[in-house]
Coordinates of C-alpha atoms in Angstrom, one line a residue:
M1 CA -0.1 0.2 0.2
I2 CA 1.0 3.9 -0.6
K3 CA 2.0 5.3 2.6
P4 CA -0.1 9.0 2.8
L5 CA 1.7 12.0 2.1
V6 CA 0.7 15.7 3.4
I7 CA 2.3 18.5 2.6
G8 CA 2.5 21.5 3.8
N9 CA 3.3 24.5 1.4
W10 CA 3.4 27.9 3.2
K11 CA 3.9 30.0 -0.2
M12 CA 4.9 33.6 0.6
N13 CA 4.2 33.5 4.2
G14 CA 5.9 33.3 7.9
S15 CA 8.2 35.0 10.0
Y16 CA 11.0 33.6 12.9
A17 CA 8.3 34.1 15.4
A18 CA 5.5 33.1 13.5
N19 CA 7.2 29.8 12.3
D20 CA 8.5 29.1 16.0
A21 CA 5.1 29.4 17.4
L22 CA 3.3 27.1 14.5
L23 CA 5.9 24.3 14.5
T24 CA 5.9 24.1 18.4
R25 CA 2.5 23.8 18.4
M26 CA 2.4 21.2 15.1
L27 CA 5.7 19.0 15.3
P28 CA 4.8 16.9 18.9
V29 CA 1.9 15.6 17.5
L30 CA 3.2 15.3 13.5
S31 CA 6.1 13.4 15.5
E32 CA 3.6 11.0 16.3
K33 CA 2.5 9.7 13.1
A34 CA 4.1 7.2 12.0
K35 CA 1.9 5.4 9.7
L36 CA 1.6 9.1 7.7
Q37 CA 4.7 11.4 6.1
V38 CA 4.1 14.9 6.6
A39 CA 6.6 17.3 4.7
L40 CA 6.9 21.4 5.2
C41 CA 7.6 23.7 2.1
P42 CA 8.6 27.6 3.9
P43 CA 10.0 29.9 1.3
F44 CA 13.5 29.9 0.8
P45 CA 14.7 32.1 3.9
Y46 CA 13.2 29.9 6.4
L47 CA 14.5 26.9 5.0
S48 CA 17.6 26.6 7.3
Q49 CA 15.1 27.8 10.3
V50 CA 12.7 25.0 9.9
G51 CA 15.0 22.7 9.0
Q52 CA 17.0 22.7 12.2
A53 CA 13.3 22.4 13.9
L54 CA 12.5 19.3 12.2
S55 CA 15.4 17.5 12.8
G56 CA 15.3 14.6 14.4
S57 CA 11.2 14.6 14.4
R58 CA 9.0 12.5 11.6
V59 CA 8.4 15.7 9.5
W60 CA 10.7 16.4 6.4
L61 CA 12.1 19.9 4.8
G62 CA 11.0 20.8 1.4
A63 CA 11.5 23.6 -1.1
Q64 CA 9.0 25.6 -3.2
T65 CA 11.0 25.5 -6.3
A66 CA 14.5 25.3 -7.7
N67 CA 16.9 26.2 -10.2
P68 CA 17.8 23.9 -12.7
N69 CA 21.4 24.8 -13.3
P70 CA 23.8 24.1 -10.8
S71 CA 25.3 27.1 -10.6
G72 CA 26.1 30.5 -12.3
A73 CA 24.6 33.9 -13.0
H74 CA 20.9 33.4 -12.1
T75 CA 20.3 36.1 -9.6
G76 CA 17.3 35.5 -6.9
E77 CA 17.2 31.3 -7.7
V78 CA 18.5 28.8 -5.5
S79 CA 19.8 25.4 -6.8
V80 CA 18.9 21.8 -6.0
S81 CA 22.2 21.1 -4.6
M82 CA 21.7 24.0 -2.1
L83 CA 18.7 23.1 -0.8
R84 CA 20.3 19.3 -0.5
E85 CA 22.6 20.9 1.7
L86 CA 19.9 22.1 3.6
G87 CA 18.3 19.1 4.4
C88 CA 15.4 19.3 1.9
E89 CA 14.0 16.0 0.9
Y90 CA 11.0 17.3 -1.3
V91 CA 10.7 19.9 -3.6
L92 CA 7.7 20.9 -5.6
V93 CA 7.8 20.9 -9.1
G94 CA 5.4 23.2 -11.7
H95 CA 3.2 24.6 -9.5
S96 CA 0.3 26.2 -11.0
E97 CA 1.5 29.3 -9.5
R98 CA 4.6 29.3 -11.2
R99 CA 3.3 28.3 -13.8
Q100 CA 0.4 31.1 -14.6
S101 CA 2.2 33.7 -12.5
Y102 CA 5.9 33.3 -13.6
G103 CA 5.4 31.8 -16.8
E104 CA 7.3 28.3 -16.5
S105 CA 6.3 26.3 -19.4
D106 CA 6.6 22.3 -19.6
E107 CA 10.1 22.7 -20.6
D108 CA 10.8 24.4 -17.5
V109 CA 9.0 22.4 -15.5
V110 CA 11.1 19.4 -17.2
A111 CA 14.1 20.7 -16.4
R112 CA 13.3 21.3 -12.9
F113 CA 12.1 17.9 -12.1
T114 CA 14.8 16.2 -14.0
A115 CA 17.1 18.2 -12.0
I116 CA 15.7 17.7 -8.8
Q117 CA 15.7 13.9 -9.1
S118 CA 19.6 13.7 -10.2
A119 CA 20.0 15.3 -7.0
G120 CA 18.7 12.6 -4.9
L121 CA 15.5 15.1 -3.6
T122 CA 11.9 13.7 -4.4
P123 CA 10.0 15.8 -7.1
V124 CA 6.5 16.8 -6.4
L125 CA 5.1 17.0 -9.9
C126 CA 1.9 19.3 -9.8
V127 CA -0.5 19.5 -12.9
G128 CA -3.8 20.1 -13.3
E129 CA -6.4 22.6 -15.4
T130 CA -7.7 26.4 -15.4
L131 CA -11.4 26.7 -14.9
E132 CA -12.2 27.2 -18.5
Q133 CA -10.5 24.4 -19.1
R134 CA -12.3 21.8 -16.8
E135 CA -15.7 23.7 -18.7
A136 CA -14.4 23.1 -22.0
G137 CA -14.2 19.3 -20.7
E138 CA -10.2 19.5 -21.5
T139 CA -9.1 18.2 -18.0
E140 CA -8.0 15.1 -18.8
A141 CA -6.0 15.8 -21.9
V142 CA -4.4 18.8 -19.9
V143 CA -3.4 16.8 -17.5
A144 CA -2.1 14.0 -20.0
D145 CA 0.0 17.1 -21.3
Q146 CA 1.8 18.1 -18.3
I147 CA 2.5 14.2 -17.3
K148 CA 3.7 13.0 -21.1
A149 CA 6.3 16.1 -20.9
V150 CA 8.0 14.8 -18.2
L151 CA 7.5 11.5 -19.8
A152 CA 9.4 11.9 -23.0
A153 CA 12.1 13.7 -21.2
G154 CA 12.8 10.4 -18.4
G155 CA 10.7 7.8 -19.6
I156 CA 8.0 6.0 -17.2
E157 CA 11.4 5.4 -14.4
C158 CA 11.6 8.8 -13.8
F159 CA 8.0 8.6 -11.8
D160 CA 9.8 5.8 -9.9
G161 CA 10.2 7.1 -6.4
A162 CA 8.3 10.8 -7.9
V163 CA 4.8 12.8 -6.4
V164 CA 2.5 13.9 -8.0
A165 CA 0.3 16.6 -7.1
Y166 CA -3.2 17.2 -8.6
E167 CA -4.3 20.7 -8.3
P168 CA -7.4 22.2 -10.3
V169 CA -6.0 25.6 -10.6
W170 CA -9.9 27.1 -10.1
A171 CA -9.8 25.3 -6.5
I172 CA -6.9 27.3 -5.1
G173 CA -6.7 29.7 -2.8
T174 CA -10.9 30.3 -3.8
G175 CA -12.6 28.3 -1.1
K176 CA -13.9 25.5 -3.9
T177 CA -12.7 22.4 -3.9
A178 CA -13.1 19.2 -6.5
T179 CA -15.9 17.0 -5.0
P180 CA -13.8 14.0 -4.0
E181 CA -15.4 12.3 -6.7
Q182 CA -14.3 14.9 -9.1
A183 CA -10.8 14.5 -7.9
Q184 CA -11.0 10.4 -7.6
Q185 CA -12.0 10.8 -11.5
V186 CA -8.6 12.5 -12.2
H187 CA -6.6 10.6 -10.1
A188 CA -7.5 7.1 -11.4
Y189 CA -6.9 9.2 -14.8
I190 CA -3.5 10.0 -14.0
R191 CA -2.6 6.4 -12.6
S192 CA -4.5 4.5 -15.4
L193 CA -2.2 6.7 -17.5
L194 CA 1.2 6.2 -16.2
A195 CA -0.3 2.5 -15.5
S196 CA -0.1 1.9 -19.3
Q197 CA 3.6 1.8 -19.1
S198 CA 4.2 0.9 -16.0
E199 CA 1.7 -1.0 -13.5
S200 CA 4.0 -1.3 -10.9
I201 CA 5.2 1.9 -10.9
A202 CA 1.8 3.4 -11.0
G203 CA 0.9 1.3 -8.6
R204 CA 2.9 2.7 -6.3
L205 CA 3.1 6.5 -7.0
P206 CA 1.6 9.1 -4.5
I207 CA -0.6 11.2 -5.9
L208 CA -1.6 14.0 -3.7
Y209 CA -4.5 16.4 -3.8
G210 CA -4.4 20.2 -3.6
G211 CA -7.0 23.1 -4.0
S212 CA -8.3 24.6 -0.8
V213 CA -7.9 21.2 1.0
K214 CA -9.5 21.9 4.8
A215 CA -9.9 19.7 7.9
N216 CA -13.4 19.6 6.5
N217 CA -12.8 17.7 3.2
A218 CA -10.0 16.2 4.2
R219 CA -11.6 12.8 5.5
T220 CA -13.9 12.5 2.3
L221 CA -10.8 12.9 0.0
S222 CA -9.0 10.3 2.0
N223 CA -11.5 8.0 1.3
Q224 CA -10.7 8.2 -2.1
A225 CA -8.8 5.1 -3.1
D226 CA -6.0 6.7 -6.1
V227 CA -6.4 9.9 -3.2
N228 CA -3.1 9.0 -1.2
G229 CA -2.5 12.4 0.7
A230 CA -2.8 16.3 -0.1
L231 CA -0.7 19.6 -1.0
V232 CA -1.8 21.6 1.5
G233 CA -1.7 25.9 1.3
G234 CA -3.0 28.4 3.4
A235 CA -4.7 25.5 5.9
S236 CA -0.8 24.1 6.2
L237 CA -0.4 27.7 8.3
D238 CA -3.3 26.8 11.3
A239 CA -1.8 24.6 13.5
A240 CA -5.0 23.0 14.6
E241 CA -6.5 22.9 11.1
F242 CA -3.2 20.9 9.4
M243 CA -2.9 18.8 12.2
N244 CA -6.9 17.8 11.4
I245 CA -6.0 17.2 8.0
C246 CA -2.7 15.7 8.9
Q247 CA -5.2 13.1 11.0
A248 CA -7.9 12.2 8.5
F249 CA -5.3 11.2 5.9
E250 CA -3.4 9.0 9.1
P251 CA -4.4 5.3 7.9
Q252 CA -6.6 3.7 10.7
Q253 CA -7.0 0.3 12.3
G254 CA -9.8 -1.6 10.0
R255 CA -10.0 1.0 6.6
P256 CA -8.6 -0.4 3.7
D257 CA -4.9 1.7 3.7
D258 CA -4.5 0.9 7.2
Q259 CA -0.6 -0.8 6.9
S260 CA -0.3 -1.9 10.7

């Protein structure tokens, strides 16, 4: 069975004091969740602070993006080797805000994905459609194109050990969320798309849902067969809310995903 994974994406939020208060509340609880993988992705300036706080816990450190170049004249950018030196395990790639607001193309995403994986870190490939694309019935085609761009560059093997996060753009930061059935439909499509090339790799790939995940919808999302966790935005900045989301995805005795 796939071990559930919940990633908190802090986006451009935080301060030393706020981070410390948040981690002080969350870490004692999150560190007890042996059946659940949890990671936090703070902004670059706080990676060292958060990484030190997470040291010795069950919670992993992640970053929100990475530049594919090893070094050089790339003002304002951060390389994967820098992230690895700071203790990062996960790196988001292709988040819709990077695609929409900063013009990252599929080619940019592929370069980042490849660099992250080559450094021994875990890429979290974000895919998803806009509201216009969903209403036009293009969801599967859009998601397929985003995934096939990575497949074309690295083959199915590059998804072995990676993570995919389905984040419908229309549900990010809007308070809207895909219904559990809508999420499951797209997650199942993603898995079937990859299974056409390798059933074993597709069968162990964590596919997360991201898009206004809250404590009040996390349980129903977690009950879907192909929803293996969540990529959580704003709710990850609220200790109680984030802990409740993690609780919803933690395998319970008697549930189908229980690994005990």
